[in-house]
Coordinates of C-alpha atoms in Angstrom, one line a residue:
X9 CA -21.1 -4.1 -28.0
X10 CA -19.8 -1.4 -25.3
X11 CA -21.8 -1.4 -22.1
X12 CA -22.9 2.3 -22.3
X13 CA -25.1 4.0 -19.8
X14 CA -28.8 4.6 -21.1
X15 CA -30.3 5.7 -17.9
X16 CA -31.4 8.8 -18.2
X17 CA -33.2 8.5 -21.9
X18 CA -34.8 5.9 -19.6
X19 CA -36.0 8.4 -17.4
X20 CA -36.9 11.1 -20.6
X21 CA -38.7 8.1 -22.5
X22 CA -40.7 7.2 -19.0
X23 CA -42.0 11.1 -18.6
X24 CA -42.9 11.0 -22.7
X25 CA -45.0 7.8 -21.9
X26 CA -46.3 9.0 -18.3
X27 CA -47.4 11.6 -20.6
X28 CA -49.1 10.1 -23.9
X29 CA -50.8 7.3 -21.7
X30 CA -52.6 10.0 -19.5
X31 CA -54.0 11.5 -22.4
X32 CA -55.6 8.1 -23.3
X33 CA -56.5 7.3 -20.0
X34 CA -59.2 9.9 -19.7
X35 CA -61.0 7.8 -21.9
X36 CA -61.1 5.0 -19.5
X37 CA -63.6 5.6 -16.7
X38 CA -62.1 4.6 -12.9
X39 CA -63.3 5.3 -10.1
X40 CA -61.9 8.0 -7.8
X41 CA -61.0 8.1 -4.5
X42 CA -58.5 9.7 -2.1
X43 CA -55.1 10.2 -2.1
X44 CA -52.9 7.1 -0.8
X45 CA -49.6 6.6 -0.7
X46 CA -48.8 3.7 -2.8
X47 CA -45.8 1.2 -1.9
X48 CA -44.2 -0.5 -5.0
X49 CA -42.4 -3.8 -4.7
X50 CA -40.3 -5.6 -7.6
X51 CA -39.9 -9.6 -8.0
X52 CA -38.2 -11.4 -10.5
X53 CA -35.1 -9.3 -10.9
X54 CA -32.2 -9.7 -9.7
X55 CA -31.3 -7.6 -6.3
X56 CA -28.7 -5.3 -7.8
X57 CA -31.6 -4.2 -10.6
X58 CA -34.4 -4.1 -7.6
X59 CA -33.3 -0.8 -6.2
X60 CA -32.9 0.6 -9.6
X61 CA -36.7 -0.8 -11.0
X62 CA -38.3 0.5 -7.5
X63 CA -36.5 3.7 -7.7
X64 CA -38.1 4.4 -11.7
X65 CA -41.4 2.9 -11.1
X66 CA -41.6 5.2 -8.1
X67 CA -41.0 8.4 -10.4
X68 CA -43.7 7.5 -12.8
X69 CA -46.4 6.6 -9.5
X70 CA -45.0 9.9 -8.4
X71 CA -46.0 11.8 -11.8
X72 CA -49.6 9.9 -11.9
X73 CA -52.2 13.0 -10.3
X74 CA -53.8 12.4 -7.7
X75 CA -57.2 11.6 -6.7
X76 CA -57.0 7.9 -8.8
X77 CA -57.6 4.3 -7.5
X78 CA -54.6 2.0 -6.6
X79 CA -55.6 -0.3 -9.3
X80 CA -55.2 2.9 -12.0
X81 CA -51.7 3.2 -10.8
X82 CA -51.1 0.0 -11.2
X83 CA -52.4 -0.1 -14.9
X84 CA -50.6 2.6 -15.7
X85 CA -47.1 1.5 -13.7
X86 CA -47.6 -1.5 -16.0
X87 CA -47.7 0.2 -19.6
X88 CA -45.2 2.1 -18.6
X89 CA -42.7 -0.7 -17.4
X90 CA -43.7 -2.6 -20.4
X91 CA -41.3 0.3 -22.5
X92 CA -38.9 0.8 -20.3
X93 CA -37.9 -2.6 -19.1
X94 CA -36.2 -4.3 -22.1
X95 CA -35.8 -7.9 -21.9
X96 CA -39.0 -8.8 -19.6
X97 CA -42.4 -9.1 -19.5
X98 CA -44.1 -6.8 -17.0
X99 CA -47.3 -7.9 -15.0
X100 CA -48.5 -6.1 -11.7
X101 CA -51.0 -6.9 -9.4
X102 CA -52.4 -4.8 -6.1
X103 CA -51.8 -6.1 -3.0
X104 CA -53.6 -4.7 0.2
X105 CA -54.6 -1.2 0.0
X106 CA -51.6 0.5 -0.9
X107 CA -48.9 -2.0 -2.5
X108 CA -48.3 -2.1 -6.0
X109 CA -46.5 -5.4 -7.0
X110 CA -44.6 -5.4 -10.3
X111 CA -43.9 -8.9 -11.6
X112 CA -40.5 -9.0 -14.5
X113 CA -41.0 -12.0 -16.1
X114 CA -38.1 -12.7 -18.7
X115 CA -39.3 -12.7 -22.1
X116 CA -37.3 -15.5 -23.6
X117 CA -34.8 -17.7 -22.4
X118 CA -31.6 -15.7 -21.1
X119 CA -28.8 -16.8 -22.7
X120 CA -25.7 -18.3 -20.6
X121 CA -23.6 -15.8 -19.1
X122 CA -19.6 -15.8 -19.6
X123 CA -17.3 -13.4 -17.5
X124 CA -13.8 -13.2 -18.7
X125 CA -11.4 -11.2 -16.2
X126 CA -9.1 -9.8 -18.7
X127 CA -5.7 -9.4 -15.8
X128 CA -3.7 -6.3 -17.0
X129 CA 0.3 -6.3 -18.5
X130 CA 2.0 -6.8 -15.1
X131 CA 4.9 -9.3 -14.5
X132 CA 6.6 -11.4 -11.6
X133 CA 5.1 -10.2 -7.8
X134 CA 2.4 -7.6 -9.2
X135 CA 1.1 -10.7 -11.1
X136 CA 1.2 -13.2 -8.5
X137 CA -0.6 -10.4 -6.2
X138 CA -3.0 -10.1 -9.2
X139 CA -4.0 -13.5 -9.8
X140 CA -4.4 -14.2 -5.9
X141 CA -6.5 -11.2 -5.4
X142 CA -8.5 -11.5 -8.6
X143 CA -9.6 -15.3 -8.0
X144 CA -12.6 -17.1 -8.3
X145 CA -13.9 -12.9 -9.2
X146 CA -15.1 -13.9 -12.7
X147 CA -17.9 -16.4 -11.0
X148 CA -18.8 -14.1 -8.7
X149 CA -19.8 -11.3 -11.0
X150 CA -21.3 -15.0 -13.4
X151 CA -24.0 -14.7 -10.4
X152 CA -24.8 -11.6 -10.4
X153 CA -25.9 -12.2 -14.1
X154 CA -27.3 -15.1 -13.9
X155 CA -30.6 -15.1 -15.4
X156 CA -30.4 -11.7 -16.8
X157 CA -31.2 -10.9 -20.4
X158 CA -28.8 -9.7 -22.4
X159 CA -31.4 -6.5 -23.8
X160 CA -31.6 -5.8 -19.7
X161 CA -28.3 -4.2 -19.6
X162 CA -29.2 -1.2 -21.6
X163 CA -31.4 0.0 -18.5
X164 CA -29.4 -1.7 -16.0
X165 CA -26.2 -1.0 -17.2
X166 CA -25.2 1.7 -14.1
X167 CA -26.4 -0.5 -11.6
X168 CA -24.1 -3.2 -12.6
X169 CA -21.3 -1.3 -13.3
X170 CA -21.9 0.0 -9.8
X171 CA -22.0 -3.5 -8.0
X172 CA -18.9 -5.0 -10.3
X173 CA -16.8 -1.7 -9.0
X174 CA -17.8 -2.9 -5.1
X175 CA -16.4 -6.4 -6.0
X176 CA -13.1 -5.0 -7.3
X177 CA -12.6 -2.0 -5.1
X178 CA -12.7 -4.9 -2.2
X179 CA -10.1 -7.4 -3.7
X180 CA -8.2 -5.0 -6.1
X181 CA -8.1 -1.4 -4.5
X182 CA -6.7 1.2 -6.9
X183 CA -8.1 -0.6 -10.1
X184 CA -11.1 0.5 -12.3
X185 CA -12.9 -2.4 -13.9
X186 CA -14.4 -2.0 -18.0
X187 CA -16.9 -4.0 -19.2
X188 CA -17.5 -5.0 -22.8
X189 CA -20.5 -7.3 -24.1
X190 CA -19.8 -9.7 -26.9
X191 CA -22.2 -12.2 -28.1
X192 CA -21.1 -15.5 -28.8
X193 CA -23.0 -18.8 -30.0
X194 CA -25.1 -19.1 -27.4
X195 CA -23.8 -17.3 -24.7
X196 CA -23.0 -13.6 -23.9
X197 CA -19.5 -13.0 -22.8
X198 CA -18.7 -10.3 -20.2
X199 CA -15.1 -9.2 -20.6
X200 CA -14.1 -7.5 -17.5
X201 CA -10.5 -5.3 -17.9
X202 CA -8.5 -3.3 -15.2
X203 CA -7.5 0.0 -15.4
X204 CA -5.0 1.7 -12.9
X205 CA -6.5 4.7 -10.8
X206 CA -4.4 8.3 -9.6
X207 CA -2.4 7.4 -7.5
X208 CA 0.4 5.8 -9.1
X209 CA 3.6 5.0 -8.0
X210 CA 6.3 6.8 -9.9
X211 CA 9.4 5.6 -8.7
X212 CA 11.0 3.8 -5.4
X213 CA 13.8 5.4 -3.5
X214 CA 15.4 2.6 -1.5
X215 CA 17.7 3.6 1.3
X216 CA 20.0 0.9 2.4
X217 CA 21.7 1.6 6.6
X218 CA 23.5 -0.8 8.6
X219 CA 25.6 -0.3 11.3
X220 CA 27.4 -3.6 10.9
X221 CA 28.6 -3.2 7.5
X222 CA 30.7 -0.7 5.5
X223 CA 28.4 1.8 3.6
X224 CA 30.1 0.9 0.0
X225 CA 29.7 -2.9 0.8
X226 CA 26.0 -2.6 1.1
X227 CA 26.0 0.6 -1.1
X228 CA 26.0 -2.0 -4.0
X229 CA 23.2 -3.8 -2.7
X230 CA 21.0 -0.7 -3.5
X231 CA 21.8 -0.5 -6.8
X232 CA 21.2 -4.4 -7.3
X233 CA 17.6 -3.4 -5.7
X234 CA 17.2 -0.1 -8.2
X235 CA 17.1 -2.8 -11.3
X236 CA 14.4 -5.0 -9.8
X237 CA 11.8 -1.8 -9.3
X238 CA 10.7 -2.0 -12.7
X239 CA 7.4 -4.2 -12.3
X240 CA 6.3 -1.8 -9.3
X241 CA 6.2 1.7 -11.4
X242 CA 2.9 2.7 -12.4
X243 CA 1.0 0.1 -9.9
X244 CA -1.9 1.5 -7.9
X245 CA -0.8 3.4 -4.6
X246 CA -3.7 2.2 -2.6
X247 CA -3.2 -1.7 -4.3
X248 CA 0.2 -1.7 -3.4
X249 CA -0.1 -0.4 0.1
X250 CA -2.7 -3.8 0.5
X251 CA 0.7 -5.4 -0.2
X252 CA 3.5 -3.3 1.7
X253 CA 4.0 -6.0 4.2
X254 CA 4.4 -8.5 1.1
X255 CA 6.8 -6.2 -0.6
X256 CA 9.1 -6.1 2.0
X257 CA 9.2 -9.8 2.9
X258 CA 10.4 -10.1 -1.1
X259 CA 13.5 -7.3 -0.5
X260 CA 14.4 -9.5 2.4
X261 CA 14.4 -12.5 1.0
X262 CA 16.3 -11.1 -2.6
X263 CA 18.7 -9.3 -0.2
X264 CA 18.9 -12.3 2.1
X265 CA 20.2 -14.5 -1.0
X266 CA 23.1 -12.0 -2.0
X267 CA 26.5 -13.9 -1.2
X268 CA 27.9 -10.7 0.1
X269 CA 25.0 -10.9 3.0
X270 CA 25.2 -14.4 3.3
X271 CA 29.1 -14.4 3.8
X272 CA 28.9 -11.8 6.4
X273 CA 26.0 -13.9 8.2
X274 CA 23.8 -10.5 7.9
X275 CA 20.3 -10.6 8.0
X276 CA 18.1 -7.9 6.0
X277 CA 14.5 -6.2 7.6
X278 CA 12.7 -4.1 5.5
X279 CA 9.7 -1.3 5.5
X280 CA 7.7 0.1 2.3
X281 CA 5.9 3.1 2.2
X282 CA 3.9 3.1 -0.5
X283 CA 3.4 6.6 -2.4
X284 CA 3.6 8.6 -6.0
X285 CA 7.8 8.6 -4.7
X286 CA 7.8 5.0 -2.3
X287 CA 10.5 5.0 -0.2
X288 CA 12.0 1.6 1.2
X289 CA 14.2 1.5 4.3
X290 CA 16.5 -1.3 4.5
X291 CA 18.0 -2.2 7.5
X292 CA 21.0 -5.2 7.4
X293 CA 23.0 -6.0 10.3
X294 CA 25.3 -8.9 10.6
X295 CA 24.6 -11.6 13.1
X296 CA 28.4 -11.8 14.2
X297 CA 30.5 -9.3 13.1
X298 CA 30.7 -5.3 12.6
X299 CA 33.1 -3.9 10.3
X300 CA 32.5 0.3 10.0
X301 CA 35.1 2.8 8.4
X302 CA 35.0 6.5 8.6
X303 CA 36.6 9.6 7.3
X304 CA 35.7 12.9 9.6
X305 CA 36.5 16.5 9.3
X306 CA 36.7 19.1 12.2
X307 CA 36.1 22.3 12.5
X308 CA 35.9 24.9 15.6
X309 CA 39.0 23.4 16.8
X310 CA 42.9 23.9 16.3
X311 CA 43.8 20.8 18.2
X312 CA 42.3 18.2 15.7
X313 CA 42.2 18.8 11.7
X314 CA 40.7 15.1 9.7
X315 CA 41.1 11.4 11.3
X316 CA 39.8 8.4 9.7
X317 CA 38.5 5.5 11.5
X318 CA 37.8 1.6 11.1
X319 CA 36.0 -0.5 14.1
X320 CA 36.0 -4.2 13.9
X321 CA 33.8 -6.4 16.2
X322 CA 33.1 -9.7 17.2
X323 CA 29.6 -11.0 18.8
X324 CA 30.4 -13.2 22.2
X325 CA 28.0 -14.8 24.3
X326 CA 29.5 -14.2 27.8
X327 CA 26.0 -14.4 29.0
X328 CA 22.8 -16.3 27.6
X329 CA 20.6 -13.7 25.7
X330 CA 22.9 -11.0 26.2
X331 CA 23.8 -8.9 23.1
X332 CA 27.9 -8.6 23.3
X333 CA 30.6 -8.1 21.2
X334 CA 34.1 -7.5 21.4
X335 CA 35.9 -5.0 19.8
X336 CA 39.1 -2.7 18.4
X337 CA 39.1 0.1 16.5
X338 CA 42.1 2.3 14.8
X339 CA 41.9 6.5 14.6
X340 CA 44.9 8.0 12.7
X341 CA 45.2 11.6 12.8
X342 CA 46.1 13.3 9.9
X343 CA 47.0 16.5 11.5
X344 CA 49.8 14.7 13.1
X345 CA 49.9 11.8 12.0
X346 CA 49.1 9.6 15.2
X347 CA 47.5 6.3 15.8
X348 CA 45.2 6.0 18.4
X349 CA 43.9 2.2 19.3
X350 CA 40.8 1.1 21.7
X351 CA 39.8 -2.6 22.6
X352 CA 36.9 -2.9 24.1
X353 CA 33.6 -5.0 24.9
X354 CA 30.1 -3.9 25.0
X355 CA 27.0 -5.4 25.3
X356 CA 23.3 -4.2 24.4
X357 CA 21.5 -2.4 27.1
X358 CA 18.1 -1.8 25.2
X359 CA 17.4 -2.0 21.3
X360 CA 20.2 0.3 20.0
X361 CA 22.0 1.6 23.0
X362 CA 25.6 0.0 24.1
X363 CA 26.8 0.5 27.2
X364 CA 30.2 -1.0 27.7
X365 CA 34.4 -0.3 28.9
X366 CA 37.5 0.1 26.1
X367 CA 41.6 0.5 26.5
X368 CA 42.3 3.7 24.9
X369 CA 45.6 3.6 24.2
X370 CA 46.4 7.7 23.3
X371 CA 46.0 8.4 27.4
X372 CA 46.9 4.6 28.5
X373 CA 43.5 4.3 30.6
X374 CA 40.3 2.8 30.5
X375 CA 37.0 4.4 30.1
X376 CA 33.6 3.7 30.5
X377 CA 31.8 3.9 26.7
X378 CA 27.7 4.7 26.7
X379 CA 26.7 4.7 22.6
X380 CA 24.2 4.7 20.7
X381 CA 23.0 3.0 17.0
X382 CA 22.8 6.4 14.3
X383 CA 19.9 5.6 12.4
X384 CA 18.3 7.6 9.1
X385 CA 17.2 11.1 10.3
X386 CA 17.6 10.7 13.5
X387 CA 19.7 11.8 16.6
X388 CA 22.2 10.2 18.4
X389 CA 24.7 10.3 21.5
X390 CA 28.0 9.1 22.5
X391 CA 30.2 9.4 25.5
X392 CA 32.8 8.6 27.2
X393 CA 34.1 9.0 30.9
X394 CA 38.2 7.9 31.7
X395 CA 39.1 6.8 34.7
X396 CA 40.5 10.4 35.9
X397 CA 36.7 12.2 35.3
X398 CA 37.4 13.4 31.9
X399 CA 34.6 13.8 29.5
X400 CA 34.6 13.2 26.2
X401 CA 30.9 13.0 23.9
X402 CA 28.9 13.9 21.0
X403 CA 25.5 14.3 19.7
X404 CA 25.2 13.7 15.9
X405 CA 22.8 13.0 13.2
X406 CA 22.9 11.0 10.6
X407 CA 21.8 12.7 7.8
X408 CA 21.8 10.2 4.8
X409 CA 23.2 6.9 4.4
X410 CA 26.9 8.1 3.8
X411 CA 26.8 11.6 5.7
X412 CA 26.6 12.8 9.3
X413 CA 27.2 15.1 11.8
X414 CA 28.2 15.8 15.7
X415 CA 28.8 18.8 17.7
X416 CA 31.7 17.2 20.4
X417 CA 33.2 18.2 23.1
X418 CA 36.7 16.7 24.4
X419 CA 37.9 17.6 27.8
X420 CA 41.1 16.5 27.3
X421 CA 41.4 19.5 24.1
X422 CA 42.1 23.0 24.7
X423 CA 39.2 24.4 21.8
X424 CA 36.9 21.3 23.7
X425 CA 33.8 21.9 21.6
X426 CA 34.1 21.3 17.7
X427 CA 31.9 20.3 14.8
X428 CA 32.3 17.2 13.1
X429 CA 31.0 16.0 9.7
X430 CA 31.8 11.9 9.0
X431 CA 31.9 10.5 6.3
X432 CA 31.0 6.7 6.5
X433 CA 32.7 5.0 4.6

C-alpha cells in the first residue's frame, strides 16, 4: 500500500471526538477548579512520532474549556488518543500538578521491519557515487522503524517521511526519496526509491587549453571526452557538485591514459563546475616539450598582411627547480614571403610568466623576451626589447580555445600599432 499522508483527517476526526466526548462528559461529575496549564509528555513511541503525538494531544488539551481538574484532561486526552493513535494502546496518568503523561503501548506484536533502498537507473561513476553514498542507509531508516506498527504509519506517515528526507538530503543531496509499504509473510517491507530534484544537469561543455600542445592535437581529446558525458545528464546539480572534485580526478585519469598524452609526456588537470550547462576546463601541458602553430591576420597596418607561426621547445634543467626550456620558432610572411627564425631560452619566473633572451634572425640581434601563458578569457602580455632599445609587444586575449586577439605595436614598422587575430592552430 502507498504511504499517503492522513494527518489532517487526523486533526478533523480529533475536533469530531473533542466534540462528542464533551457532550457525554457532562454527565460525569468532576470537580472544578482553576485554570492550569497542563504539560503533556509521550513515552513509548519512537522520537520521530514524539513531537508529532505531543503536538496533537496538545490541540485536543487546548480545545478542553477551562475551569476542569487535571485528572479530566487527562480522561479525556485518553479517549481521544485511543481513536486517533492506530496501532497502540493508550493509557495516561497525572503526574505532579500539571503533567499529563500519555503512555502508547503497542497493541500486538509489531511485525519485523524491512527497508529496501531501491538505487535509481544510473551507470559507471554516478553508480559507484551512489552505492558509496547510499550505504549502510537502509539500516538506518530499519531503526527508526523498529518497533513501530505497521497501522501507525497512517498518523505518522509525515513525520517519517520528514526524518527519511533528512537522512537522504545528508548523503544524497539533489534526490527525493518515495516510500511504498508492502506486507510480506511476516514482515513489512519499506521500499525506499530516488527521484532526481530541479536542478539537473543538461549537458557538459568541456573546454580543452594547453599551451604545450597544438589546438587540433588535443582538439580530439574533447571529442573523445563529449562521448563519455552520457551517464552525467540528468544527475542532480547539488549531488554532483558533492562530487566535482571526484569528477575531475576521473577526466584526468581518462585523459591521462590517452596514448597521444602519454607520448607527449603531458599531464592533464581538470575543474567542474557543476550547473543546468556544466562546464569543464581542461588544462594539459606536457612535461618536456611545447609544440604550438599559428596562423595570424593583421589589420591597421600596410607593412605586415598574414604570417603563420610554429614554436618548438625543449624543457632543460640548467638549474635545480628551475622551470626552463629551450626553444626555436619559424614566422613566414605571406606578404612577402620571408622567414624569420628565433632560438631562444627562457625559464619560469612565477606560475605563467617567462622571462627569458632569443636570436632573432630578421634584424641579426638579440633581445630580451618577457611573456606570458594565454589562458581561457583572460588577458595576456608579451614583449620584447633588442639590443638597440626597440620595442616590440602586445596585449591579447584569448577568446576560445582556437581564437585570439592582440592590439601590437612594433617599433621597428612604420604603421607600429596593428590588430591581430591568431588563429591557433
Amino acid at each position: 500500500m502507498d504511504l499517503e499522508s492522513s494527518s489532517k483527517s487526523c486533526l478533523k476526526e480529533c475536533k469530531k471526538l473533542v466534540a462528542a466526548i464533551f457532550i457525554a462528559a457532562t454527565f460525569i461529575v468532576f470537580p472544578s477548579v482553576s485554570e492550569a496549564k497542563v504539560h503533556i509528555i509521550a513515552e513509548g513511541v519512537r522520537e520521530w512520532q514524539r513531537e508529532l503525538a505531543v503536538q496533537t494531544l496538545t490541540e485536543v488539551e487546548e480545545g478542553i474549556p477551562d475551569g476542569h481538574s487535571v485528572a479530566y484532561q487527562s480522561e479525556i486526552l485518553r479517549a481521544v488518543a485511543s481513536r486517533l493513535f492506530s496501532g497502540y494502546r493508550i493509557n495516561t496518568l497525572v503526574r505532579g500538578a500539571e503533567t499529563i503523561v500519555v503512555k502508547f503501548e503497542t497493541e500486538m506484536e509489531p511485525p519485523s521491519w524491512k527497508v529496501v533502498a531501491a538505487a535509481p537507473v544510473l551507470r559507471e561513476l554516478p553508480l559507484e557515487w551512489f552505492n558509496a553514498d547510499s550505504a549502510n542507509m537502509s539500516e538506518e531508516i530499519e531503526l527508526l522503524l523498529r518497533g513501530v506498527p505497521l497501522e501507525a504509519l497512517s498518523w505518522s506517515d509525515r513525520a517519517f517521511q520528514g526524518k527519511v528526507d533528512e537522512i537522504v538530503s545528508a548523503r544524497l543531496p539533489g534526490w527525493g526519496a518515495e516510500l511504498l509499504v508492502t506486507r510480506g509473510e511476516g514482515e513489512a517491507i519499506m521500499t525506499v526509491s530516488f527521484v532526481p530534484q530541479m536542478p539537473l544537469i543538461l549537458a557538459v561543455n568541456p573546454t580543452l587549453t594547453s599551451n604545450s600542445l597544438p589546438t587540433l592535437l588535443h582538439g580530439e581529446l574533447r571529442e573523445d571526452l563529449m562521448g563519455r558525458f552520457a551517464p552525467f545528464v540528468g544527475l542532480p546539480v547539488e549531488w554532483t557538485s558533492k562530487h566535482s572534485a571526484e569528477f575531475s580526478l576521473w577526466v584526468e585519469d581518462y585523459i591521462n591514459e590517452r596514448s597521444i598524452v602519454e607520448r607527449s609526456f603531458s599531464e592533464a588537470k581538470a575543474e567542474f563546475r557543476p550547473s543546468q550547462i556544466s562546464n569543464l576546463d581542461v588544462r594539459i601541458e606536457s612535461r618536456h616539450y611545447t609544440l604550438n602553430a599559428w596562423a595570424a591576420v593583421y589589420a591597421g597596418t600596410s607593412d605586415k598582411s598574414a604570417e603563420v607561426g610554429l614554436h618548438i621547445g625543449r624543457k632543460v634543467e640548467l638549474l635545480p627547480n628551475v622551470d626552463m626550456e629551450a626553444y626555436a620558432e619559424g614566422l613566414l610572411g605571406l606578404q612577402e614571403w620571408n622567414i624569420n627564425g628565433r632560438f631562444g631560452l627562457r625559464w619560469r619566473s612565477v606560475r605563467g610568466l617567462w622571462l627569458g633572451g632569443e636570436w632573432d634572425t630578421e634584424d641579426d640581434m638579440w633581445w630580451l623576451r618577457l611573456s606570458m601563458d594565454p589562458q581561457l578569457h583572460k588577458p595576456y602580455i608579451w614583449l620584447r626589447l633588442n639590443e638597440e632599445g626597440s620595442f616590440n609587444g602586445a596585449l591579447g586575449w584569448k577568446a576560445t580555445e582556437y581564437i585570439s586577439f592582440e592590439v601590437e605595436y612594433d617599433a621597428r614598422d612604420d604603421d607600429r600599432w596593428s590588430l591581430k587575430m591568431l588563429g591557433n592552430l
